[in-house]
Coordinates of C-alpha atoms in Angstrom, one line a residue:
Chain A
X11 CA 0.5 -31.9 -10.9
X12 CA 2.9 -32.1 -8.2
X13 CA 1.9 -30.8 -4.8
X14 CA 4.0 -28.3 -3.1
X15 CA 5.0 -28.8 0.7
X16 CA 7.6 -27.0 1.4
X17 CA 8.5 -23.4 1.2
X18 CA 11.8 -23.8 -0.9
X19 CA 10.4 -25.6 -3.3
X20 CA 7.8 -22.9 -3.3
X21 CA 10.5 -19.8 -3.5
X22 CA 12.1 -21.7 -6.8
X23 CA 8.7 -20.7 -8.4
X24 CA 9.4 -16.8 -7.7
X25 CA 12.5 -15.6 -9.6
X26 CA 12.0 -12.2 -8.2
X27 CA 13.3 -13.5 -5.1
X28 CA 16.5 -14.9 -6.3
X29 CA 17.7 -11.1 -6.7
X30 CA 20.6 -8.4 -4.6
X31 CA 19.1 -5.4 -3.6
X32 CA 21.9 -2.1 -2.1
X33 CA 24.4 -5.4 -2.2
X34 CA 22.4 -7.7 0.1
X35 CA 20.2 -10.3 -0.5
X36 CA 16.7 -9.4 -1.3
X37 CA 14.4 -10.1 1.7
X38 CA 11.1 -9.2 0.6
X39 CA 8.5 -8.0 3.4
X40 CA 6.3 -5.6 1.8
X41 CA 4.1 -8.3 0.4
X42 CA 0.9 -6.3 1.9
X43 CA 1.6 -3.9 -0.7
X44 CA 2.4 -5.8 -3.7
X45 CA 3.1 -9.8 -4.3
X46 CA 5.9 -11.0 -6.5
X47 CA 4.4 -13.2 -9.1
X48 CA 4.7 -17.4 -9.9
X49 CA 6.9 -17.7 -13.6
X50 CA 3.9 -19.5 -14.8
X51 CA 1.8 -16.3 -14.6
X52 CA 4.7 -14.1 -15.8
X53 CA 5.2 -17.1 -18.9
X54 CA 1.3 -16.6 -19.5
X55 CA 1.3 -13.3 -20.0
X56 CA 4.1 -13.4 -22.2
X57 CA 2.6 -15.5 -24.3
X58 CA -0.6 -14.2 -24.7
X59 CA 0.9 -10.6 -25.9
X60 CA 3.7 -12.7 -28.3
X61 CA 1.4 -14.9 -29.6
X62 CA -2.7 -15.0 -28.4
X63 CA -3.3 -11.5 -28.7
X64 CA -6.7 -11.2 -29.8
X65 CA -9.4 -8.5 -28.4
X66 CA -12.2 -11.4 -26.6
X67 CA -16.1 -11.4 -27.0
X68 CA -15.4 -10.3 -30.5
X69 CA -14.5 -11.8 -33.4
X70 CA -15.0 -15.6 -35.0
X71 CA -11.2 -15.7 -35.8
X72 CA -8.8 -18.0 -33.8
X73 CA -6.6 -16.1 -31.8
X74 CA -10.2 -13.6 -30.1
X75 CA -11.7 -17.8 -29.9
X76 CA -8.3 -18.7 -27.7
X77 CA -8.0 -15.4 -26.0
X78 CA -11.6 -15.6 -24.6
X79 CA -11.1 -19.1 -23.7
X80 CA -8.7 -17.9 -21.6
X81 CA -10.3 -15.1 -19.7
X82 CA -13.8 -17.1 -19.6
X83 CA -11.7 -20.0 -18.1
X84 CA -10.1 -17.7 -15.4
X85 CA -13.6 -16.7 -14.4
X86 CA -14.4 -20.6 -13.8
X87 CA -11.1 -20.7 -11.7
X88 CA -11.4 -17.5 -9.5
X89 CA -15.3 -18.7 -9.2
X90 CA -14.0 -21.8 -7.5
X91 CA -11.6 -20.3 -6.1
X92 CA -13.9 -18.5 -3.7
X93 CA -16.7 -21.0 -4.5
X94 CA -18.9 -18.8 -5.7
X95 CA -21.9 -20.4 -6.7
X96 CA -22.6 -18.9 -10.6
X97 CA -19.7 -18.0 -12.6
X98 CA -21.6 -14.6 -13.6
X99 CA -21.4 -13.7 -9.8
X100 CA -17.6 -12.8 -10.8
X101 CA -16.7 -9.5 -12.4
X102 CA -13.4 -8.7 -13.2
X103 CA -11.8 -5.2 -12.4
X104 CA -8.9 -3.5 -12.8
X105 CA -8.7 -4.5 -9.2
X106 CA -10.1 -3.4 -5.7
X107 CA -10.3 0.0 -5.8
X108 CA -11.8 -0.1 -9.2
X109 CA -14.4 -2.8 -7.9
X110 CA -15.2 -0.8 -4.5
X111 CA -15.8 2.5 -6.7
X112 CA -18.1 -0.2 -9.0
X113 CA -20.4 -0.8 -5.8
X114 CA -20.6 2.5 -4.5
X115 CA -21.5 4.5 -7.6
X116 CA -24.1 1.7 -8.8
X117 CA -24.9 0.2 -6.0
X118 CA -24.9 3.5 -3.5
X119 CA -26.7 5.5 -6.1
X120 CA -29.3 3.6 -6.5
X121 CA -29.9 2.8 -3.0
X122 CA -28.5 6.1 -0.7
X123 CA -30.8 8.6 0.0
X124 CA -30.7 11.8 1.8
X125 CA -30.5 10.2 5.6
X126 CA -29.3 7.2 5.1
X127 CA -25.7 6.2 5.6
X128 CA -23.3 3.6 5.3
X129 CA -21.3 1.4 7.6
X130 CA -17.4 1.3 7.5
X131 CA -15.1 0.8 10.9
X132 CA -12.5 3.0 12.1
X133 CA -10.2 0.5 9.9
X134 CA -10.5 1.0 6.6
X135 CA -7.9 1.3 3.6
X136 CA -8.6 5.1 1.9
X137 CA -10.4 2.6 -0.7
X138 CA -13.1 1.6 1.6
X139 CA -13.5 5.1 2.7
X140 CA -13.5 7.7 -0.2
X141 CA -15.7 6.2 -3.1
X142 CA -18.2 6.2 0.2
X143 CA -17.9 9.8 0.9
X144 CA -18.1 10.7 -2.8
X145 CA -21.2 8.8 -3.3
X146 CA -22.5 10.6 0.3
X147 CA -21.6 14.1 -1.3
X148 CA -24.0 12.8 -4.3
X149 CA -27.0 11.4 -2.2
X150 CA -27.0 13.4 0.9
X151 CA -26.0 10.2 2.4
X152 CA -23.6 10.3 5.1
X153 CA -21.0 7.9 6.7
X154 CA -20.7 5.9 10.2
X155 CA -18.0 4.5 12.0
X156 CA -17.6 1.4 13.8
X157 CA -14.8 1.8 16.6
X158 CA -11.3 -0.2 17.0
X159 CA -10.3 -0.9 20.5
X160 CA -6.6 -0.4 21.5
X161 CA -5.5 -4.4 20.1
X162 CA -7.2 -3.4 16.7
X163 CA -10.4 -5.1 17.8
X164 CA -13.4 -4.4 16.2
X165 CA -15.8 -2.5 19.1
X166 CA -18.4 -5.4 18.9
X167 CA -20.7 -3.7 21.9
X168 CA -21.3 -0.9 19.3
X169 CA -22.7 -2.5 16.8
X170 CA -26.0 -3.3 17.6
X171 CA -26.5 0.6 18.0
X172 CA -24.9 1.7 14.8
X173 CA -27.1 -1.1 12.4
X174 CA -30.0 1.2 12.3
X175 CA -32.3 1.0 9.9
X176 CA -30.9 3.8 7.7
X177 CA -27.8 1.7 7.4
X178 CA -28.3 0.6 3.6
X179 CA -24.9 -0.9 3.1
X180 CA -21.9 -2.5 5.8
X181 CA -18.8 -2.2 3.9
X182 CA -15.9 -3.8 6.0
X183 CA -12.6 -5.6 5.7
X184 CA -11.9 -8.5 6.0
X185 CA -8.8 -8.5 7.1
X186 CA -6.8 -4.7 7.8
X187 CA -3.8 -3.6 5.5
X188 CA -2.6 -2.2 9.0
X189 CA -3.7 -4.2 12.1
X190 CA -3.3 -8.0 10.2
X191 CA -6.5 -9.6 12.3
X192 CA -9.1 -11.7 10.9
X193 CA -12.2 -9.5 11.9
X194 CA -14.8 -11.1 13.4
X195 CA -17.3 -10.8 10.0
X196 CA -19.2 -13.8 10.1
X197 CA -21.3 -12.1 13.1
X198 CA -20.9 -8.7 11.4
X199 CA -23.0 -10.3 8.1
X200 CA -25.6 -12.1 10.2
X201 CA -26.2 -8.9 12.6
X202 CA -26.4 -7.2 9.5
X203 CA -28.9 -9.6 7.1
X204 CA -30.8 -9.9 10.6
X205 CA -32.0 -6.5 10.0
X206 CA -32.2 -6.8 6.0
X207 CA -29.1 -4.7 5.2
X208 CA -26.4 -5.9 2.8
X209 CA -22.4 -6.1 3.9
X210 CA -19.6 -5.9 1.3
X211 CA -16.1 -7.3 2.1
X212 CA -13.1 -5.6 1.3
X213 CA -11.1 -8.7 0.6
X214 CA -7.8 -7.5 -0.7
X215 CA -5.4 -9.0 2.0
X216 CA -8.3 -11.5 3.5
X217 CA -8.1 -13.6 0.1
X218 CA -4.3 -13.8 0.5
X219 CA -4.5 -15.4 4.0
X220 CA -7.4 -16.9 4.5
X221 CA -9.9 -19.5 2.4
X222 CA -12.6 -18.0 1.5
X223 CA -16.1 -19.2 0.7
X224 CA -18.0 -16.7 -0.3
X225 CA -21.4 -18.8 -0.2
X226 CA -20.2 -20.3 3.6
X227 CA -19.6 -16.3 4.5
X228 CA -22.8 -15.1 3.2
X229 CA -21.8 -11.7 2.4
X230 CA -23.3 -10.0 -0.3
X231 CA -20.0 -8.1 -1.9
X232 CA -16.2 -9.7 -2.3
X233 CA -13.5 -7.7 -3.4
X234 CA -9.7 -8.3 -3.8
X235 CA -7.0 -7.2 -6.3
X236 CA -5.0 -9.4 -8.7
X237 CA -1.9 -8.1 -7.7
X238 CA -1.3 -9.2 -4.3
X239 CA -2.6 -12.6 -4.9
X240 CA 0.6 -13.7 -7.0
X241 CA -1.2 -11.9 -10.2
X242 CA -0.4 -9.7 -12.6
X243 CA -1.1 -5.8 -11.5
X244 CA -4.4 -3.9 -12.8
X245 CA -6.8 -6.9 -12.1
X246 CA -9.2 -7.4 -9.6
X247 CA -12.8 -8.9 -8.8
X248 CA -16.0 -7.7 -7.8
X249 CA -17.9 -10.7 -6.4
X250 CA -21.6 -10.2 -5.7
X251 CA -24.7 -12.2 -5.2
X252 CA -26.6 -12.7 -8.7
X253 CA -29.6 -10.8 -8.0
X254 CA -28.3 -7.9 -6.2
X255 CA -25.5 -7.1 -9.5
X256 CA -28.8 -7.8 -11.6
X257 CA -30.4 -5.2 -9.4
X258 CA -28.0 -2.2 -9.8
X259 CA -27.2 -0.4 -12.7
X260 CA -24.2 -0.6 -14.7
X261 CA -21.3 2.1 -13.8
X262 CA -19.4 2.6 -16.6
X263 CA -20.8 2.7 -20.3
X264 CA -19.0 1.0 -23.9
X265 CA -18.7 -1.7 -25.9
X266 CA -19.3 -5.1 -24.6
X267 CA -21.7 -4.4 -22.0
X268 CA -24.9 -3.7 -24.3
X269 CA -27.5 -5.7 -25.5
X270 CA -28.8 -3.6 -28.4
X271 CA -27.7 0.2 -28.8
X272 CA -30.1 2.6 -30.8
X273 CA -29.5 6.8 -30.3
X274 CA -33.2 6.3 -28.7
X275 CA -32.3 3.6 -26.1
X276 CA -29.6 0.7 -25.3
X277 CA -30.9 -2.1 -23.1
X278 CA -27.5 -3.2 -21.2
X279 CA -26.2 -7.2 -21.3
X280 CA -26.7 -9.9 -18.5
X281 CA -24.5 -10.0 -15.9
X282 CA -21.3 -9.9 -15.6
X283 CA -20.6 -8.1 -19.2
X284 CA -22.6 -5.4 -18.1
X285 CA -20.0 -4.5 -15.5
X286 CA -17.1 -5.1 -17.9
X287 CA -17.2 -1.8 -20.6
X288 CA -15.0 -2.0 -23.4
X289 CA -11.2 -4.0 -23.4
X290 CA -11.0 -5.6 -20.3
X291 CA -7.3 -6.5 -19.4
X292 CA -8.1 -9.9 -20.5
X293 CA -4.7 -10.8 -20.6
X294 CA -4.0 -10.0 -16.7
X295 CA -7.1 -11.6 -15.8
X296 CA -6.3 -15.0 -18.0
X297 CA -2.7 -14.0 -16.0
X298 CA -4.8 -14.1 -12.4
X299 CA -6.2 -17.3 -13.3
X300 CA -3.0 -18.8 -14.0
X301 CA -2.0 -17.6 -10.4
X302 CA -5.2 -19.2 -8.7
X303 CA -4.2 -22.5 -10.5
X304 CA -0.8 -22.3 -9.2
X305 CA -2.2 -22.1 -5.3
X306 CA -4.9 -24.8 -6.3
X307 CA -1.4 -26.6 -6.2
X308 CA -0.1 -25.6 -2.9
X309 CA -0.9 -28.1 -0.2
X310 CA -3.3 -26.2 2.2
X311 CA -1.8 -27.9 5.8
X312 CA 1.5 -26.6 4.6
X313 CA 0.2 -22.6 3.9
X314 CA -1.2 -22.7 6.9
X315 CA 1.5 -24.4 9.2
X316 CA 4.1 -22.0 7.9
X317 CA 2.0 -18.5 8.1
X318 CA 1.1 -19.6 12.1
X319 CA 4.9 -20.4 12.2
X320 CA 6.0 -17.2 10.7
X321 CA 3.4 -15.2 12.8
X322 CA 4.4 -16.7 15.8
X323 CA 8.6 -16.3 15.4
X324 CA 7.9 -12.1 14.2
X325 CA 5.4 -12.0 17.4
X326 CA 8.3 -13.2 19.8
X327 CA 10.7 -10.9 18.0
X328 CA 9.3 -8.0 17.8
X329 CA 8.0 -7.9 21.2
X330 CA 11.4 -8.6 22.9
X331 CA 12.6 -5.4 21.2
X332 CA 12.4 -2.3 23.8
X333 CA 9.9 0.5 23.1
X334 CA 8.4 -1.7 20.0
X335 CA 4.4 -1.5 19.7
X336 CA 2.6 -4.1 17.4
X337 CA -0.6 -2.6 16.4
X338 CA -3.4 -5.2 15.9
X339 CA -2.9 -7.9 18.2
X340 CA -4.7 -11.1 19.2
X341 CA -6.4 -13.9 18.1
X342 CA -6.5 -14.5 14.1
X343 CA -3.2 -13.0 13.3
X344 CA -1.9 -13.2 9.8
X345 CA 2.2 -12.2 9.2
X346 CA 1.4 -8.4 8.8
X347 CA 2.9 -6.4 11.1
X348 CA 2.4 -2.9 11.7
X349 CA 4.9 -1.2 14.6
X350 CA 6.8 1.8 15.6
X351 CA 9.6 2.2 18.2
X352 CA 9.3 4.4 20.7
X353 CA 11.6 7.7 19.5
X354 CA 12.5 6.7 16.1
X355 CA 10.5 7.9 13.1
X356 CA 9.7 5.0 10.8
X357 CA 10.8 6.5 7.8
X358 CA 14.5 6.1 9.3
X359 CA 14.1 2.5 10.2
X360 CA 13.0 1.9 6.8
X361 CA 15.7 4.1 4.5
X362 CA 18.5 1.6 6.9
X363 CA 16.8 -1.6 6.4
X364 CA 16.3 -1.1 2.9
X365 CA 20.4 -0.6 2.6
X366 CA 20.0 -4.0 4.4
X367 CA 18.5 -5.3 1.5
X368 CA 15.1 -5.7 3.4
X369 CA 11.7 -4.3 1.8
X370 CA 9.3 -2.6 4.2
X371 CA 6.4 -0.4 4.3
X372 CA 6.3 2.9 5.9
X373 CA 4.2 5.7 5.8
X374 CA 0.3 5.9 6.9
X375 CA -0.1 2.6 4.4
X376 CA -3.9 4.8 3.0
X377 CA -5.0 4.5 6.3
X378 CA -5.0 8.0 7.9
X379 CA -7.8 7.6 10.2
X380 CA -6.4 5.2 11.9
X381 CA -2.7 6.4 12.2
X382 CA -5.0 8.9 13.9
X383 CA -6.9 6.9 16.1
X384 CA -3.4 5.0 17.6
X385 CA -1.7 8.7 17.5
X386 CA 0.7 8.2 15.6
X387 CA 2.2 9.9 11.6
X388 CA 3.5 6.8 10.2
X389 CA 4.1 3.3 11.0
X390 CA 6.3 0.8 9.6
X391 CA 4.8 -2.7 8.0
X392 CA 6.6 -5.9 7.9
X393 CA 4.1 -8.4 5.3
X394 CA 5.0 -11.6 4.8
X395 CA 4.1 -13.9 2.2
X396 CA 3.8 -17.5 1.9
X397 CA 6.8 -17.7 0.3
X398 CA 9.0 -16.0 3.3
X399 CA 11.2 -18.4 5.2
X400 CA 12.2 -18.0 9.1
X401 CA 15.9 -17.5 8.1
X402 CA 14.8 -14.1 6.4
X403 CA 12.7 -13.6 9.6
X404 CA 15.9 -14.4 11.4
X405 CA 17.5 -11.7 9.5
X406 CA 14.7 -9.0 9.1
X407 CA 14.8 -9.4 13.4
X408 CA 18.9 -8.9 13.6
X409 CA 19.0 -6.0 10.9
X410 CA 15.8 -4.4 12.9
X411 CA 17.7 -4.3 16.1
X412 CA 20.9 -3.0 14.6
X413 CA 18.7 -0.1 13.0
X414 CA 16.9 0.4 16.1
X415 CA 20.5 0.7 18.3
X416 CA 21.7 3.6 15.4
X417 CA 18.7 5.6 15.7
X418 CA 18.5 5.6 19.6
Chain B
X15 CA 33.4 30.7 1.1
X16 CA 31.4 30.2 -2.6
X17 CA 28.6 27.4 -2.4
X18 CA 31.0 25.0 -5.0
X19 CA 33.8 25.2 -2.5
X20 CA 31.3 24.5 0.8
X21 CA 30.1 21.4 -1.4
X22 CA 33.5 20.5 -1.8
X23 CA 34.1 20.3 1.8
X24 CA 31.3 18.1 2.2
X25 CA 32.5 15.5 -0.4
X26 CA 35.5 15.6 1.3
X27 CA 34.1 14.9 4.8
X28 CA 32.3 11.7 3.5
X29 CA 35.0 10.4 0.9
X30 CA 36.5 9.1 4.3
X31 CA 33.5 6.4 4.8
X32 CA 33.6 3.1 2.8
X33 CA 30.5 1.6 4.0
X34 CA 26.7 3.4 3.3
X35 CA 26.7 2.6 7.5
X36 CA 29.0 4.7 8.0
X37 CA 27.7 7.5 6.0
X38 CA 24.5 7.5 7.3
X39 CA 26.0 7.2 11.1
X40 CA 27.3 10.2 9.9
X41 CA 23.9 11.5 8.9
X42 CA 22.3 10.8 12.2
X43 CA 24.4 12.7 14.3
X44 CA 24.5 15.6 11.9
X45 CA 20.2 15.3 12.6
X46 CA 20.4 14.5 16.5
X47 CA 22.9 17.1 17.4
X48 CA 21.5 20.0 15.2
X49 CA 18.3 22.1 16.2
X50 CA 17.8 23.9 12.6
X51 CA 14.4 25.6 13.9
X52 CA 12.8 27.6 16.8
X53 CA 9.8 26.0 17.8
X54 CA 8.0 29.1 16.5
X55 CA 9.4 28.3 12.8
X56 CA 7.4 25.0 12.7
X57 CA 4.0 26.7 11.8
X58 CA 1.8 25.3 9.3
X59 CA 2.6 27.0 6.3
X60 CA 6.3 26.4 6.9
X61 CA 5.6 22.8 6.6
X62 CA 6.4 20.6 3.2
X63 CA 4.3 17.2 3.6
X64 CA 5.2 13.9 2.1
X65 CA 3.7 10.6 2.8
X66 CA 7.0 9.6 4.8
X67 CA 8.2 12.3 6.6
X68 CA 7.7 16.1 7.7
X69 CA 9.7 19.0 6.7
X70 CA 9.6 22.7 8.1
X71 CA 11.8 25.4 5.9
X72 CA 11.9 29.0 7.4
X73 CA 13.3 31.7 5.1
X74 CA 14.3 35.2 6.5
X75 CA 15.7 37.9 4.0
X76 CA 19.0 39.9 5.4
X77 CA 20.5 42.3 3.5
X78 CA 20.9 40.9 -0.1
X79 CA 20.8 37.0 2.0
X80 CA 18.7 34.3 2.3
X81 CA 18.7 32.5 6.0
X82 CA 17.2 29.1 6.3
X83 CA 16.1 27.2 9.1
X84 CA 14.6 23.9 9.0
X85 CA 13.7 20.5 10.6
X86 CA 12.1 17.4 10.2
X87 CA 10.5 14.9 12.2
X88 CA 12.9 11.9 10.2
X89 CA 16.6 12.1 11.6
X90 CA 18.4 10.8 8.9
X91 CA 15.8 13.8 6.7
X92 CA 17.0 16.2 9.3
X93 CA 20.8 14.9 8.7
X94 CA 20.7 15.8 5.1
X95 CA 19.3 19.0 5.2
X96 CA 21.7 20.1 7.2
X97 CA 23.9 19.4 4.6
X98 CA 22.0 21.4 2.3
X99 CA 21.4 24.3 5.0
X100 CA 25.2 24.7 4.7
X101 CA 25.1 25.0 1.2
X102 CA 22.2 26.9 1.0
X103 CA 21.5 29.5 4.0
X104 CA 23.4 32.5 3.9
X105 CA 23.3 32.8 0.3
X106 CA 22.1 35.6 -2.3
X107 CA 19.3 34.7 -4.2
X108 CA 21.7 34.2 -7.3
X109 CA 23.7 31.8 -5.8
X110 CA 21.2 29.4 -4.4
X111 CA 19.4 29.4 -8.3
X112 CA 22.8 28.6 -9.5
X113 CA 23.5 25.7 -7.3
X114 CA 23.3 22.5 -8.9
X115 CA 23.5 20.3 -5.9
X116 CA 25.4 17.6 -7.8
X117 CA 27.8 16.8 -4.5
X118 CA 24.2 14.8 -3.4
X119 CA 25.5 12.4 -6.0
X120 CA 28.9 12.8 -5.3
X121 CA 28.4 11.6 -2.0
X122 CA 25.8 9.2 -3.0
X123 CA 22.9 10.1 -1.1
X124 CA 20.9 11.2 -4.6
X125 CA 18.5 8.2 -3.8
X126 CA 17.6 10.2 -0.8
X127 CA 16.6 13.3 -3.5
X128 CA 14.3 10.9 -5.5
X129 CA 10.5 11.9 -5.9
X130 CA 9.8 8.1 -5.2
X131 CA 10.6 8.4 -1.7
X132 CA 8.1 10.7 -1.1
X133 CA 10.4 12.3 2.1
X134 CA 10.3 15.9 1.5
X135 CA 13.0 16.8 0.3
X136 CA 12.3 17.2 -2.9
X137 CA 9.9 19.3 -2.3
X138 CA 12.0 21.5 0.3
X139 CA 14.7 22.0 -2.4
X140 CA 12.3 23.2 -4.6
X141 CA 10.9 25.8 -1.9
X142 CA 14.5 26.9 -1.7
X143 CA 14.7 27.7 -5.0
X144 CA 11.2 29.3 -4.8
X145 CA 12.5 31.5 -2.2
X146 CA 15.5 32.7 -3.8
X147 CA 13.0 33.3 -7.0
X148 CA 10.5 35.7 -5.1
X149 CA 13.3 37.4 -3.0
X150 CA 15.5 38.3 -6.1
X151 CA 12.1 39.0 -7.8
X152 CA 12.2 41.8 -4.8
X153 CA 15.2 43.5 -4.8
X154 CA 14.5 44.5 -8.6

């Protein structure tokens, strides 16, 4: 297979770019949200519902043998993918939330007790906040907080003073949907194994922008959705170390996660069926494996030249525009861009740059706590993709400040 | 004036701008240079939360009319309901259930009305209509 170097090359792979949006060419920037998807993985699902449908795991007849080929190879893939070092270590979901309300239910009831709590930062998703609490309102469990500084740091002086022992479970991102900084998790993990307690990674935007080994990181949890990783939508995987996911019980019950069912007693299958009741979508997860494959072909020097490229050219933008803040700043950027504009509600700056033809994010992007923490009701997200160019950074910039001037 | 002949007027006003910049230029200034709401209006159960944007709707029942005041921390928001405050406040509670709005997609701004966009609005035209509901419910 041919290696791909350069980012036009690259875009000819996405039709969903090639589109006019209010008139104006399509200049996609809400990548953080959502990914569009490779023609390969749109082709592969195609096919599999015109002509490989069959229900995996389930039958002797050709089209269930093909079909669970196809899933069971995607399980190799997204394995190696994150090098993960047994392929049962890999459950698929319907994608992060689904996985992050898999280890809280299973994992936090089995482990949370009245007293004990769990540790999340001042930065988390809604995802990464509320299975917690629910599974607190269960157990009597209760939640702590590590702090973010003004930059979107995590407050690494606290830390040591919140990993008491009644921490069972660190539950962090990886990277923030909002702030776009690599967080500093390697010393997170080892503060946190130090002192015997577990740490789960929400990966849903760290596994678009970084490589991740999940072996080289140690942690004990991996999470990240289908969907922005140039998948199909409704997939995801749970990634967890074999003998903790052997430890906890299963979370949801049904076909294809059982051993051997009598009205007395059912005794549950191995790992990872046990976490996959009934149908999985095995046609979006054959669909995500068909997406890893396609960035297996993507030369890694190129990804990463052109993100610290983009990054830098939105940075010197951005900041030359009056009255702009840039929440999450610093060392370990990726191209996601949180801001507001001093005066101007971000709703407005989005409704004109959409009639620009440019897609944004605005709102509190399931991150309320924070919008709280930096004061304000809504920001506005710029997410790039791999597949942005400068020109459309060129543009995004013009159209901002021409939005910017109407509203002030 | 009735409410079709106010919405009229409105079409009218905005059949003179060709480009969407224009139009929501227009908007703008219609939000910047209007205060809908005494401060004392923007209390918590006035308020009509979406994700994007915050809405406060005031009613005040006058002899057989329904006032309205409103704001909303979004200018180009603020810009439209304006438009619909002219249509709206000042009314019976027959008229505003009979108003169809359709000059919203006359002037193409319906995208603005979609429950996708999560701005309020929506949801502030359906307290209108809630209003004019439990006031007429009143006078009987």
């Amino acid at each position: 297979m041919e290696i791909i170097k350069n980012v036009y090359e690259l875009r000819e792979n996405f039709p969903a770019l090639n589109q006019k949006v209010n008139g104006k060419e399509l200049v996609y920037f809400d990548n953080g949200a959502t990914a569009q998807k490779p023609a390969c993985v749109s082709d592969l699902v195609m096919r599999m519902n015109e002509g490989l449908n069959g229900n995996i795991h389930r039958a002797v007849h050709e089209l269930s043998a093909r079909s669970t080929e196809l899933y069971e190879g995607a399980r190799d893939r997204v394995r190696l993918f994150i090098n993960a070092k047994f392929r049962e270590e890999i459950i698929f979901t319907s994608g992060t939330t689904a996985a992050l309300n898999l280890v809280a239910s299973s994992f936090g009831g089995k482990y949370l007790n009245k007293g004990d709590s769990v540790l999340i930062t001042q930065a988390e998703h809604h995802s990464n906040i509320v299975p917690w609490q629910m599974v607190c309102e269960r157990t009597g469990a209760r939640l702590k907080v590590l702090p973010v500084d003004d930059d979107g740091r995590w407050d690494m002086g606290s830390l040591a003073g919140l990993l008491t022992k009644d921490v069972k479970i660190v539950s962090v991102s990886h990277i923030s949907n909002v702030l776009g900084l690599v967080n500093p998790v390697e010393e997170v993990i080892s503060a946190a194994h130090i002192r015997g307690i577990p740490v789960l990674l929400d990966g849903a935007q760290g596994v678009v922008h970084s490589r991740v080994d999940v072996q080289k990181l140690d942690c004990d949890f991996y999470l990240f959705s289908g969907h922005k990783l140039y998948g199909p939508t409704g997939t995801g995987v749970l990634y967890g170390k074999k003998e903790i996911l052997e430890s906890i019980p299963p979370w949801m019950g049904g076909g294809d996660m059982v051993n051997t069912v009598t009205f007395a007693k059912t005794t549950y299958a191995e790992i990872p069926l046990k976490f996959e009741a009934g149908t999985p979508n095995f046609i979006g997860a054959a669909g995500l494996g068909e997406a890893v494959r396609f960035l297996e072909g993507i030369s890694g020097d190129f990804l990463q030249e052109h993100e610290k490229q983009l990054t830098d050219k939105m940075i010197q933008g951005l900041t030359s525009i009056n009255g702009l803040r840039i929440y999450g700043r610093g060392e370990g950027k990726i191209p996601l861009f949180s801001f507001s504009v001093d005066g101007v509600h971000p709703t407005d700056l989005a409704m004109l740059l959409d009639k620009m033809g440019i897609a944004l994010r605005s709102g509190m992007m399931c991150a309320e706590p924070l919008m709280r923490r930096y004061g304000q009701t809504g920001m506005l997200r710029a997410s790039l993709a791999m597949y942005n160019t400068a020109e459309e950074v060129d543009y995004f910039l013009k159209s901002l400040k021409r939005a910017v001037n109407m509203l002030t | 004036m009735t409410v079709k002949e106010v919405e009229k007027q409105i079409v009218e006003e905005f059949s003179i701008f060709e480009e969407w910049l224009d139009k929501y230029e227009y908007l703008i200034e219609l939000g910047k240079s209007l205060p809908l709401i005494e401060e004392t209006g923007k209390r918590d159960e006035n308020l009509i939360k979406g994700c994007q944007s915050r809405v406060w709707l005031d009613a005040e029942y006058r002899e057989g009319k329904i006032f309205f005041t409103a704001d909303s921390d979004a200018i180009i928001t603020k810009g439209i309901i304006s438009l619909l405050l002219r249509v709206f406040s000042g009314r019976t509670p027959e008229e505003i259930a009979d108003a169809d709005l359709n000059f919203i997609k006359e002037i193409g701004l319906q995208d603005n009305l979609s429950p996708t966009r999560a701005n309020g609005l929506l949801a502030m035209i359906r307290q209108i209509k809630f209003y004019a509901m439990a006031f007429s419910s009143k006078q009987i």
